[in-house]
XYZ file of C-alpha atoms in Angstrom:
629
model
C -43.877 -3.758 -31.745
C -45.042 -5.680 -28.722
C -42.973 -5.566 -25.560
C -43.323 -8.176 -22.811
C -41.400 -10.039 -20.115
C -40.333 -12.986 -22.318
C -36.784 -13.658 -23.533
C -36.289 -12.744 -27.191
C -34.342 -14.552 -29.892
C -31.033 -13.228 -31.231
C -31.563 -10.341 -33.586
C -29.974 -9.992 -37.018
C -27.571 -7.389 -35.630
C -26.481 -9.865 -32.937
C -26.011 -12.647 -35.461
C -23.772 -10.322 -37.506
C -21.659 -9.652 -34.399
C -21.291 -13.402 -33.933
C -20.336 -13.911 -37.569
C -17.628 -11.275 -37.269
C -16.244 -13.129 -34.231
C -16.116 -16.359 -36.267
C -14.218 -14.470 -38.955
C -11.714 -12.971 -36.483
C -10.791 -16.159 -34.614
C -9.583 -19.529 -35.817
C -12.346 -21.821 -34.521
C -10.730 -24.730 -36.327
C -7.650 -24.585 -34.107
C -7.988 -27.676 -31.852
C -5.161 -26.861 -29.449
C -7.070 -25.445 -26.466
C -9.628 -28.237 -26.725
C -6.848 -30.806 -26.663
C -5.366 -29.164 -23.547
C -8.712 -29.013 -21.770
C -9.380 -32.711 -22.462
C -5.883 -34.003 -21.998
C -5.187 -36.741 -19.405
C -8.797 -37.134 -18.237
C -8.764 -39.931 -15.721
C -12.456 -39.845 -14.827
C -15.093 -37.875 -16.718
C -18.171 -36.936 -14.649
C -21.459 -36.297 -16.482
C -24.391 -34.165 -15.207
C -22.713 -33.446 -11.905
C -24.922 -32.141 -9.057
C -23.652 -31.461 -5.578
C -26.110 -31.004 -2.703
C -25.781 -29.706 0.871
C -26.860 -31.455 4.041
C -30.401 -30.201 3.543
C -30.601 -31.738 0.069
C -30.449 -28.409 -1.764
C -28.456 -28.354 -5.026
C -25.565 -25.964 -4.449
C -23.673 -26.786 -7.686
C -24.809 -28.203 -10.957
C -23.255 -28.975 -14.339
C -26.559 -29.998 -15.899
C -26.545 -27.502 -18.780
C -28.318 -28.893 -21.811
C -26.923 -26.548 -24.456
C -23.349 -27.655 -23.491
C -23.982 -31.404 -23.732
C -22.511 -31.349 -27.202
C -20.657 -28.708 -29.167
C -22.940 -26.605 -31.279
C -23.669 -23.056 -32.373
C -26.167 -21.193 -30.241
C -27.466 -17.943 -31.675
C -27.972 -16.353 -28.262
C -24.372 -16.968 -27.115
C -21.246 -15.360 -28.492
C -19.451 -18.197 -30.292
C -16.117 -17.434 -28.559
C -17.743 -17.399 -25.097
C -19.620 -20.610 -25.992
C -16.308 -22.260 -26.803
C -14.873 -21.214 -23.442
C -18.044 -22.453 -21.672
C -17.928 -25.834 -23.410
C -14.301 -26.320 -22.391
C -15.033 -25.329 -18.793
C -17.994 -27.687 -18.796
C -15.673 -30.683 -19.120
C -15.908 -32.113 -15.633
C -13.841 -34.663 -13.805
C -10.410 -35.661 -12.608
C -7.391 -34.782 -14.829
C -3.694 -35.517 -14.559
C -1.376 -32.542 -14.945
C 1.749 -34.655 -14.704
C 2.535 -37.783 -12.717
C 1.916 -36.766 -9.111
C -0.138 -33.646 -9.810
C -3.913 -33.857 -10.449
C -6.823 -31.456 -10.847
C -10.541 -31.759 -10.282
C -12.201 -29.418 -12.760
C -15.870 -28.469 -13.066
C -16.690 -28.992 -9.364
C -16.782 -25.205 -8.656
C -15.667 -21.961 -10.216
C -12.020 -22.914 -9.528
C -9.991 -26.103 -9.719
C -9.100 -28.309 -6.761
C -5.456 -29.249 -7.292
C -3.772 -32.087 -5.379
C -0.087 -33.004 -5.270
C 1.035 -36.401 -4.112
C 3.288 -35.952 -1.065
C 5.092 -38.654 0.805
C 2.226 -39.267 3.270
C -0.859 -37.679 1.753
C -2.378 -35.094 -0.575
C -1.111 -31.539 -0.647
C -4.250 -29.585 -1.614
C -3.953 -26.266 -3.431
C -6.824 -23.696 -3.394
C -9.801 -25.688 -2.021
C -12.737 -24.051 -3.947
C -15.596 -21.785 -2.720
C -17.826 -24.214 -0.791
C -16.882 -27.027 1.544
C -19.523 -29.311 -0.008
C -17.799 -28.915 -3.393
C -14.291 -29.425 -2.022
C -15.400 -32.519 -0.152
C -16.930 -33.956 -3.315
C -13.859 -33.117 -5.359
C -11.538 -34.774 -2.812
C -13.786 -37.805 -2.735
C -13.400 -38.122 -6.503
C -9.624 -37.927 -6.149
C -9.609 -40.683 -3.478
C -12.061 -42.889 -5.396
C -9.914 -42.845 -8.534
C -6.357 -42.601 -7.162
C -6.686 -44.278 -3.783
C -7.554 -42.853 -0.445
C -4.894 -40.647 1.233
C -5.170 -38.079 4.040
C -4.684 -34.367 3.427
C -1.144 -33.638 4.568
C -1.028 -29.889 3.828
C -2.947 -27.059 2.232
C -1.374 -24.298 0.105
C -3.532 -21.280 -0.783
C -2.390 -18.800 -3.430
C -4.488 -15.819 -2.358
C -7.468 -14.669 -0.262
C -10.437 -14.787 -2.666
C -13.394 -16.941 -1.710
C -12.992 -19.390 -4.580
C -9.530 -20.312 -3.309
C -10.156 -20.849 0.443
C -13.919 -21.087 1.152
C -14.010 -24.892 0.882
C -11.230 -25.468 3.414
C -13.372 -27.251 6.006
C -14.541 -29.681 3.329
C -11.055 -31.212 3.206
C -9.562 -30.618 6.635
C -10.806 -29.953 10.192
C -9.871 -26.910 12.229
C -8.654 -29.279 14.956
C -6.156 -30.893 12.561
C -4.726 -27.499 11.703
C -4.595 -26.287 15.261
C -2.848 -29.384 16.535
C -0.181 -29.119 13.866
C -1.177 -32.156 11.835
C -1.998 -30.151 8.672
C -0.166 -26.883 7.905
C -1.824 -24.155 5.862
C 0.674 -22.111 3.864
C -0.376 -18.726 2.491
C 1.147 -15.431 1.278
C 1.901 -12.606 3.727
C -1.176 -10.531 4.752
C -3.532 -13.261 3.569
C -5.773 -13.208 6.620
C -6.108 -9.401 6.735
C -7.160 -9.148 3.086
C -9.461 -12.191 3.303
C -11.335 -10.522 6.168
C -11.336 -6.967 4.898
C -12.422 -7.722 1.295
C -15.152 -10.099 2.332
C -16.515 -8.136 5.313
C -16.078 -4.347 4.911
C -17.982 -4.016 1.606
C -19.692 -7.402 1.762
C -23.297 -6.308 1.274
C -22.585 -4.108 -1.750
C -20.222 -6.615 -3.239
C -22.614 -9.554 -2.844
C -25.415 -7.541 -4.489
C -23.200 -6.594 -7.416
C -21.883 -10.134 -7.616
C -25.432 -11.187 -8.458
C -24.904 -9.252 -11.689
C -21.276 -10.287 -12.360
C -21.787 -14.015 -11.651
C -25.436 -14.237 -12.800
C -26.446 -15.958 -9.571
C -30.170 -15.115 -10.088
C -30.126 -16.407 -13.660
C -30.759 -19.969 -14.808
C -28.004 -21.599 -16.918
C -28.862 -21.926 -20.535
C -29.170 -20.391 -23.967
C -30.753 -17.190 -22.755
C -29.194 -17.154 -19.294
C -25.855 -17.599 -17.585
C -23.365 -19.684 -19.497
C -19.768 -19.261 -18.189
C -17.488 -16.891 -16.326
C -14.338 -17.236 -18.411
C -12.624 -18.742 -15.348
C -15.263 -21.374 -14.696
C -19.017 -21.884 -14.939
C -20.046 -19.748 -11.970
C -20.301 -19.667 -8.148
C -21.234 -22.600 -6.056
C -23.777 -21.887 -3.299
C -22.582 -24.026 -0.467
C -20.970 -23.126 2.860
C -17.958 -20.779 2.863
C -15.504 -21.548 5.638
C -12.141 -20.195 6.847
C -9.277 -21.480 8.986
C -6.409 -19.271 10.126
C -3.187 -20.239 8.319
C -0.112 -21.593 10.127
C 2.679 -20.393 7.857
C 3.113 -17.195 5.809
C 5.454 -16.803 2.811
C 7.079 -13.379 2.744
C 9.779 -13.283 0.110
C 10.286 -14.495 -3.442
C 12.723 -17.414 -3.396
C 11.547 -18.806 -0.068
C 11.113 -22.544 -0.212
C 9.438 -25.189 1.816
C 9.640 -28.967 1.824
C 5.966 -29.830 2.219
C 5.345 -33.513 2.834
C 8.505 -34.316 0.841
C 7.757 -31.968 -2.066
C 9.883 -28.828 -2.677
C 7.967 -25.607 -3.269
C 9.840 -22.495 -4.450
C 7.606 -19.481 -3.906
C 7.305 -16.231 -5.865
C 5.531 -13.338 -4.151
C 3.198 -11.497 -6.523
C 1.341 -8.893 -4.437
C -0.837 -6.178 -6.017
C -1.600 -8.361 -9.024
C -4.885 -10.290 -9.089
C -4.998 -9.900 -5.286
C -3.204 -7.609 -2.823
C -1.728 -10.767 -1.292
C -0.874 -13.467 -3.839
C 1.877 -15.965 -4.608
C 2.902 -18.401 -7.288
C 5.225 -21.410 -6.920
C 7.473 -23.738 -8.826
C 7.759 -27.478 -8.165
C 11.283 -28.502 -9.394
C 10.786 -32.250 -9.168
C 7.758 -31.964 -11.497
C 9.108 -29.048 -13.575
C 5.673 -27.546 -12.964
C 4.934 -23.821 -12.691
C 1.786 -22.800 -10.733
C 0.690 -19.276 -11.761
C -2.251 -18.863 -9.384
C -4.468 -16.423 -11.298
C -1.815 -14.478 -13.200
C -2.094 -16.727 -16.262
C -5.601 -18.206 -16.577
C -6.038 -18.871 -20.330
C -8.153 -15.719 -20.457
C -7.790 -12.002 -20.029
C -8.371 -11.301 -16.339
C -9.625 -8.265 -14.449
C -7.693 -5.234 -13.412
C -11.032 -4.240 -11.977
C -13.882 -6.646 -11.233
C -17.445 -5.645 -11.927
C -18.537 -6.781 -8.467
C -16.166 -4.159 -7.009
C -12.635 -4.601 -5.628
C -9.539 -2.498 -5.191
C -7.958 -1.657 -8.539
C -5.147 -4.002 -9.525
C -1.777 -2.965 -10.848
C -1.342 -3.963 -14.491
C 2.332 -3.061 -14.452
C 3.009 -5.197 -11.359
C 0.989 -8.021 -12.923
C 3.074 -7.965 -16.088
C 6.340 -7.777 -14.132
C 5.323 -10.719 -11.926
C 4.834 -12.835 -15.049
C 8.153 -11.810 -16.607
C 9.850 -12.464 -13.286
C 8.335 -15.946 -13.203
C 9.622 -16.542 -16.691
C 13.080 -15.296 -15.730
C 13.150 -17.468 -12.617
C 11.575 -20.700 -13.886
C 11.019 -20.422 -17.636
C 14.250 -22.134 -18.649
C 13.122 -25.510 -17.218
C 9.332 -25.427 -16.623
C 7.560 -28.082 -18.703
C 3.990 -27.428 -17.608
C 2.053 -24.326 -16.602
C -1.037 -24.828 -14.468
C -3.234 -22.653 -12.318
C -6.417 -22.334 -10.285
C -8.817 -21.941 -13.243
C -9.224 -23.436 -16.671
C -6.679 -25.985 -17.879
C -2.862 -26.480 -18.036
C -0.498 -26.099 -20.974
C 2.507 -28.363 -21.630
C 5.967 -28.064 -23.182
C 8.709 -25.578 -22.368
C 8.202 -23.556 -25.544
C 4.454 -23.205 -24.984
C 4.879 -22.319 -21.309
C 7.179 -19.489 -22.264
C 4.962 -18.286 -25.079
C 1.928 -18.055 -22.778
C 3.940 -16.247 -20.107
C 5.221 -13.754 -22.644
C 1.875 -13.183 -24.372
C -0.030 -12.805 -21.128
C 2.507 -10.406 -19.666
C 2.360 -8.404 -22.885
C -1.440 -8.037 -22.647
C -1.350 -6.499 -19.160
C 1.703 -4.345 -19.944
C 0.068 -3.152 -23.154
C -3.155 -2.196 -21.372
C -1.252 -0.428 -18.608
C 1.117 1.474 -20.780
C -1.208 2.390 -23.626
C -3.825 3.669 -21.166
C -1.157 5.880 -19.572
C -0.094 7.054 -22.992
C -3.680 8.020 -23.874
C -4.144 9.623 -20.438
C -1.151 11.799 -21.041
C -2.568 12.754 -24.434
C -5.675 14.029 -22.609
C -8.165 11.243 -23.337
C -10.839 10.468 -20.755
C -11.589 6.933 -19.406
C -14.545 6.534 -21.755
C -12.570 7.784 -24.752
C -9.696 5.422 -23.930
C -12.014 2.414 -23.559
C -13.317 3.106 -27.076
C -9.891 3.793 -28.570
C -7.542 1.119 -27.225
C -7.055 -2.001 -29.335
C -4.787 -4.966 -28.803
C -2.150 -5.628 -31.500
C -3.344 -8.202 -33.984
C -0.614 -10.554 -32.824
C -2.353 -10.675 -29.403
C -5.944 -10.177 -30.510
C -6.194 -13.687 -31.959
C -4.498 -15.512 -29.075
C -7.078 -17.824 -27.436
C -5.398 -17.716 -24.012
C -5.797 -13.909 -23.720
C -9.303 -13.526 -25.064
C -11.634 -11.346 -22.844
C -13.770 -14.085 -21.345
C -13.518 -12.598 -17.844
C -11.915 -9.176 -17.928
C -12.204 -6.932 -20.950
C -9.961 -4.435 -22.664
C -12.645 -1.769 -22.107
C -13.056 -1.953 -18.383
C -9.454 -2.876 -17.709
C -8.281 0.364 -19.449
C -10.684 2.329 -17.228
C -9.190 0.563 -14.203
C -5.686 1.783 -15.128
C -7.067 5.322 -15.502
C -8.751 5.118 -12.107
C -5.572 3.753 -10.465
C -3.557 6.732 -11.545
C -6.065 9.586 -11.863
C -9.218 8.475 -9.986
C -12.846 8.749 -10.953
C -12.715 12.344 -12.253
C -12.078 12.726 -15.960
C -10.929 16.386 -15.701
C -14.038 17.886 -17.256
C -15.668 20.220 -14.636
C -19.068 19.482 -16.133
C -18.618 16.015 -14.606
C -17.607 17.156 -11.152
C -21.131 17.059 -9.795
C -23.473 15.571 -12.426
C -27.214 15.373 -12.027
C -28.822 12.349 -10.440
C -30.019 9.792 -13.028
C -33.686 10.602 -12.186
C -33.059 14.382 -12.672
C -31.194 13.795 -15.890
C -33.949 11.501 -17.205
C -36.606 14.066 -16.383
C -34.785 16.784 -18.290
C -34.191 14.433 -21.212
C -37.936 13.721 -21.374
C -38.686 17.465 -21.274
C -36.122 18.180 -23.995
C -37.469 15.435 -26.248
C -40.987 16.671 -25.933
C -42.330 14.007 -23.611
C -41.951 10.463 -22.439
C -43.359 8.815 -25.541
C -40.952 10.819 -27.753
C -37.973 9.380 -25.837
C -39.344 5.819 -26.142
C -40.023 6.306 -29.814
C -36.361 7.103 -30.295
C -35.388 4.113 -28.134
C -37.598 1.890 -30.297
C -35.895 3.171 -33.477
C -32.475 2.508 -31.985
C -33.557 -0.989 -30.993
C -34.792 -1.772 -34.536
C -31.516 -0.504 -35.974
C -29.469 -2.655 -33.623
C -28.160 0.338 -31.649
C -28.688 -1.461 -28.393
C -26.512 0.621 -26.127
C -28.318 3.833 -27.161
C -31.695 2.112 -26.920
C -30.861 0.969 -23.357
C -29.664 4.419 -22.298
C -32.820 6.154 -23.550
C -35.211 3.613 -22.081
C -33.345 3.438 -18.791
C -33.542 7.241 -18.455
C -37.330 6.859 -18.531
C -37.180 4.017 -15.963
C -35.313 6.262 -13.557
C -38.120 8.823 -13.810
C -41.019 6.388 -14.093
C -39.867 3.048 -12.660
C -43.308 1.426 -13.140
C -43.536 2.293 -16.840
C -43.643 -1.246 -18.226
C -42.959 -0.360 -21.873
C -39.772 1.451 -20.872
C -38.719 -1.476 -18.667
C -39.370 -4.054 -21.355
C -37.728 -1.985 -24.087
C -34.589 -1.463 -21.934
C -34.595 -5.190 -21.127
C -34.791 -6.164 -24.780
C -31.816 -3.937 -25.583
C -29.751 -5.258 -22.695
C -30.611 -8.806 -23.603
C -29.106 -8.404 -27.128
C -25.971 -6.807 -25.609
C -25.748 -9.888 -23.365
C -26.070 -12.275 -26.313
C -23.278 -10.336 -28.128
C -20.837 -10.272 -25.121
C -17.708 -12.403 -25.263
C -17.080 -11.747 -21.574
C -19.028 -14.010 -19.258
C -19.443 -11.249 -16.581
C -20.610 -8.720 -19.139
C -23.188 -11.216 -20.430
C -24.389 -11.832 -16.892
C -24.618 -8.177 -16.049
C -26.677 -7.403 -19.123
C -28.987 -10.407 -18.706
C -29.383 -9.912 -14.960
C -30.358 -6.245 -15.576
C -32.855 -7.375 -18.267
C -34.348 -9.962 -15.881
C -34.824 -7.451 -13.043
C -36.496 -4.990 -15.412
C -38.935 -7.686 -16.484
C -39.549 -9.520 -13.184
C -38.163 -7.382 -10.356
C -35.254 -8.057 -8.063
C -34.678 -11.699 -7.210
C -32.529 -13.030 -4.425
C -29.258 -14.174 -5.934
C -28.324 -17.670 -4.998
C -25.225 -16.944 -2.894
C -22.810 -19.110 -0.998
C -23.652 -19.395 2.715
C -21.438 -17.551 5.133
C -20.295 -19.717 8.054
C -19.172 -16.663 10.032
C -15.572 -17.936 10.126
C -14.161 -14.787 8.467
C -15.886 -12.437 10.912
C -14.560 -14.428 13.809
C -11.014 -14.247 12.390
C -10.983 -10.443 12.191
C -8.569 -8.825 14.630
C -9.778 -6.184 17.078
C -8.788 -3.246 14.934
C -10.724 -4.664 11.950
C -13.772 -5.319 14.044
C -13.723 -1.725 15.270
C -13.301 -0.472 11.715
C -16.306 -2.500 10.646
C -18.312 -1.125 13.564
C -17.595 2.361 12.199
C -18.809 1.289 8.746
C -22.109 0.026 10.265
C -22.898 3.272 12.072
C -25.327 5.612 10.272
C -23.489 8.948 10.459
C -26.652 11.025 10.115
C -28.365 9.170 12.903
C -25.257 9.410 15.099
C -24.230 13.003 14.337
C -25.421 14.306 17.713
C -23.970 11.400 19.786
C -20.901 11.809 21.927
C -19.917 8.411 23.372
C -16.391 7.677 24.531
C -15.488 4.204 25.755
C -12.339 2.470 26.925
C -11.845 -1.098 25.766
C -9.690 -3.830 27.282
C -9.364 -6.935 25.063
C -8.360 -9.678 27.451
C -7.250 -12.505 25.114
C -5.028 -10.316 22.939
C -3.802 -7.950 25.675
C -4.949 -4.875 23.738
C -6.498 -1.647 24.855
C -8.305 1.042 22.848
C -10.302 4.197 23.373
C -13.179 4.651 20.911
C -15.047 7.852 20.541
C -18.277 8.230 18.564
C -18.407 11.943 17.689
C -19.448 13.972 14.670
C -21.061 10.825 13.276
C -17.718 8.944 13.053
C -16.230 6.265 15.264
C -12.607 7.296 16.080
C -10.270 4.577 17.326
C -7.287 5.385 19.522
C -4.933 2.442 20.055
C -3.017 1.610 23.246
C -4.696 4.277 25.426
C -7.538 4.725 27.891
C -9.081 8.180 28.511
C -10.062 9.406 31.962
C -13.268 10.961 30.757
C -14.582 7.827 29.082
C -18.211 6.987 29.896
C -17.324 3.380 30.686
C -14.581 0.785 30.444
C -15.513 -2.465 28.694
C -13.443 -5.558 29.492
C -13.962 -8.528 27.179
C -12.374 -11.119 24.920
C -12.136 -10.275 21.223
C -15.392 -12.084 20.570
C -17.132 -9.458 22.737
C -16.547 -7.081 19.892
C -18.311 -9.582 17.605
C -21.248 -9.563 20.035
C -21.422 -5.761 19.767
C -21.304 -5.955 15.979
C -24.155 -8.479 15.897
C -26.155 -6.604 18.588
C -26.492 -9.925 20.493
C -27.526 -8.731 23.921
C -27.295 -12.136 25.555
C -23.773 -12.669 24.281
C -22.781 -9.113 25.300
C -24.001 -9.803 28.862
C -22.039 -13.054 28.976
C -18.736 -11.724 27.520
C -18.517 -7.998 28.427
C -17.852 -6.519 31.865
C -18.952 -2.874 32.015
C -17.362 -0.470 34.535
C -19.441 2.692 34.216
C -22.639 3.530 32.300
C -24.508 0.214 31.817
C -26.470 1.656 28.811
C -23.384 2.687 26.799
C -23.424 -0.310 24.451
C -27.122 0.002 23.701
C -26.725 3.695 22.950
C -23.701 3.038 20.745
C -25.316 0.285 18.790
C -28.709 1.963 18.234
C -27.037 3.907 15.418
C -26.010 0.659 13.628
C -27.911 0.309 10.345
C -29.339 -2.733 8.594
C -28.333 -3.175 4.983
C -30.824 -3.853 2.199
C -29.498 -6.948 0.479
C -31.704 -6.339 -2.586
C -30.983 -2.662 -3.226
C -31.848 -1.352 -6.734
C -29.276 -1.183 -9.446
C -31.087 -0.915 -12.827
C -33.788 1.372 -11.465
C -34.059 4.090 -8.767
């Protein structure tokens, strides 16, 4: 068999997987399609959004989605989700509530207030949010933005903020920004502390280096993918702290429900009594969501997630007539609203409780992920299909939340490195070619996971062995074609692409720097500690006093034993120097900007202390290897 760097067609084994999916699910049921197309006020075809430099940062030009069809290289259930998410334009939820869908991964939602638009969750990129708001104004009549309400601190819910409102309008009190408690802290920490690793892994989850199409990225389950415009941030003006709190926002009553430790550590839903409309943020998205995201985040609490949904049903279910959210499409009618709430809560509660049951029976994460099955009554429900999260990796997330990474088997306490393990496998099999021969046989039999594992073991020993790379890529590609989950498809296909062509730069959104500037002093110092190479700094002993003038804070920081220790509210007499500066002086230290340091920081003591401290700061490789050593 010839192996090369070209995409391959769907195999017979993959076509059989797709046929089984068509047998399992009722593809003749039109209801979700009717909901996704309902109340379209303006359909937009072949949407492209460009930035100021003329670069396309968002496109809905995807030929295989122009009309409904069967595509052999796409799981039919995922294709259905992609086609529905591809429907782009302005939609009415109810009179007074509207959504722009297909202009980014998430929906831009606007509510008609007395004086202007109340905007909910303004997308990832400001170019996309500006275009979406322009569509609203063009169709419904131009109105100013009177308020912004943000459900939680993920990029696709706040990054486009400066596309719809200026920072000056927020600061002068013209436009309030209402968020859940701890929103700013989590927005900064999640998108700064582990940013480099998360962005690299996000290339796999979101398929940002892949082209859209039959053998590439197709959908995310909660939208088509990530826009690549400018991510911005504005500090909020109002935090909601308790369930039951209400606000009259531009004449519209919002009753808030706090739902922390669900899809985000800081999240909230709300009910709009005058519209009988229940906003469920990302707790009910017409798909199974993630208790753990493949890009990497803190593990989410399935039990808390289920309880938040049942609490919403208890609070608002008796009168809610429409359920809508930040992704996908709404559902109408009190009976259906309550059914979706109950079914979605049942999915997360089932995953949480059954994983704990299996854990207590002694099963490991891998065993649980291959054992757990949804009840048939939930398995066929379109609004809980695993287009984004999956039963497999969500069950592993529950295990990790309660018991951590260790499965209890001491053999797995300190396993060999992949390269060592691969070398010993090659020796055991009788040589490299013997391993690849078995991988080829597995590939021919449709055992793609085993074929990928064998070939990848060779890649980790001999990364330049092209047959091993191509063979592993071909196996991963078929797994991608089979996947019902958009992120799983992207991960498989991105791994295959890198094995064939090397690491590409994923097309990411552009960071405006707003989040870094919004970090408080403690967070900046924590991030400084993350940036310091402990091995390089292990012999350093640098103690500094810090006075932060604009926040009236003081710290003592001590770089010792390769770690940066932070002592709040004290200065030490034996410090090498005292640094007096505004908070942005810390940002100048983080960025190693000598000119800005000289401008902002007054040093009383050793003038070389900052240079010595920052010489241990490391530079991250934004293209580090994943599928190879």
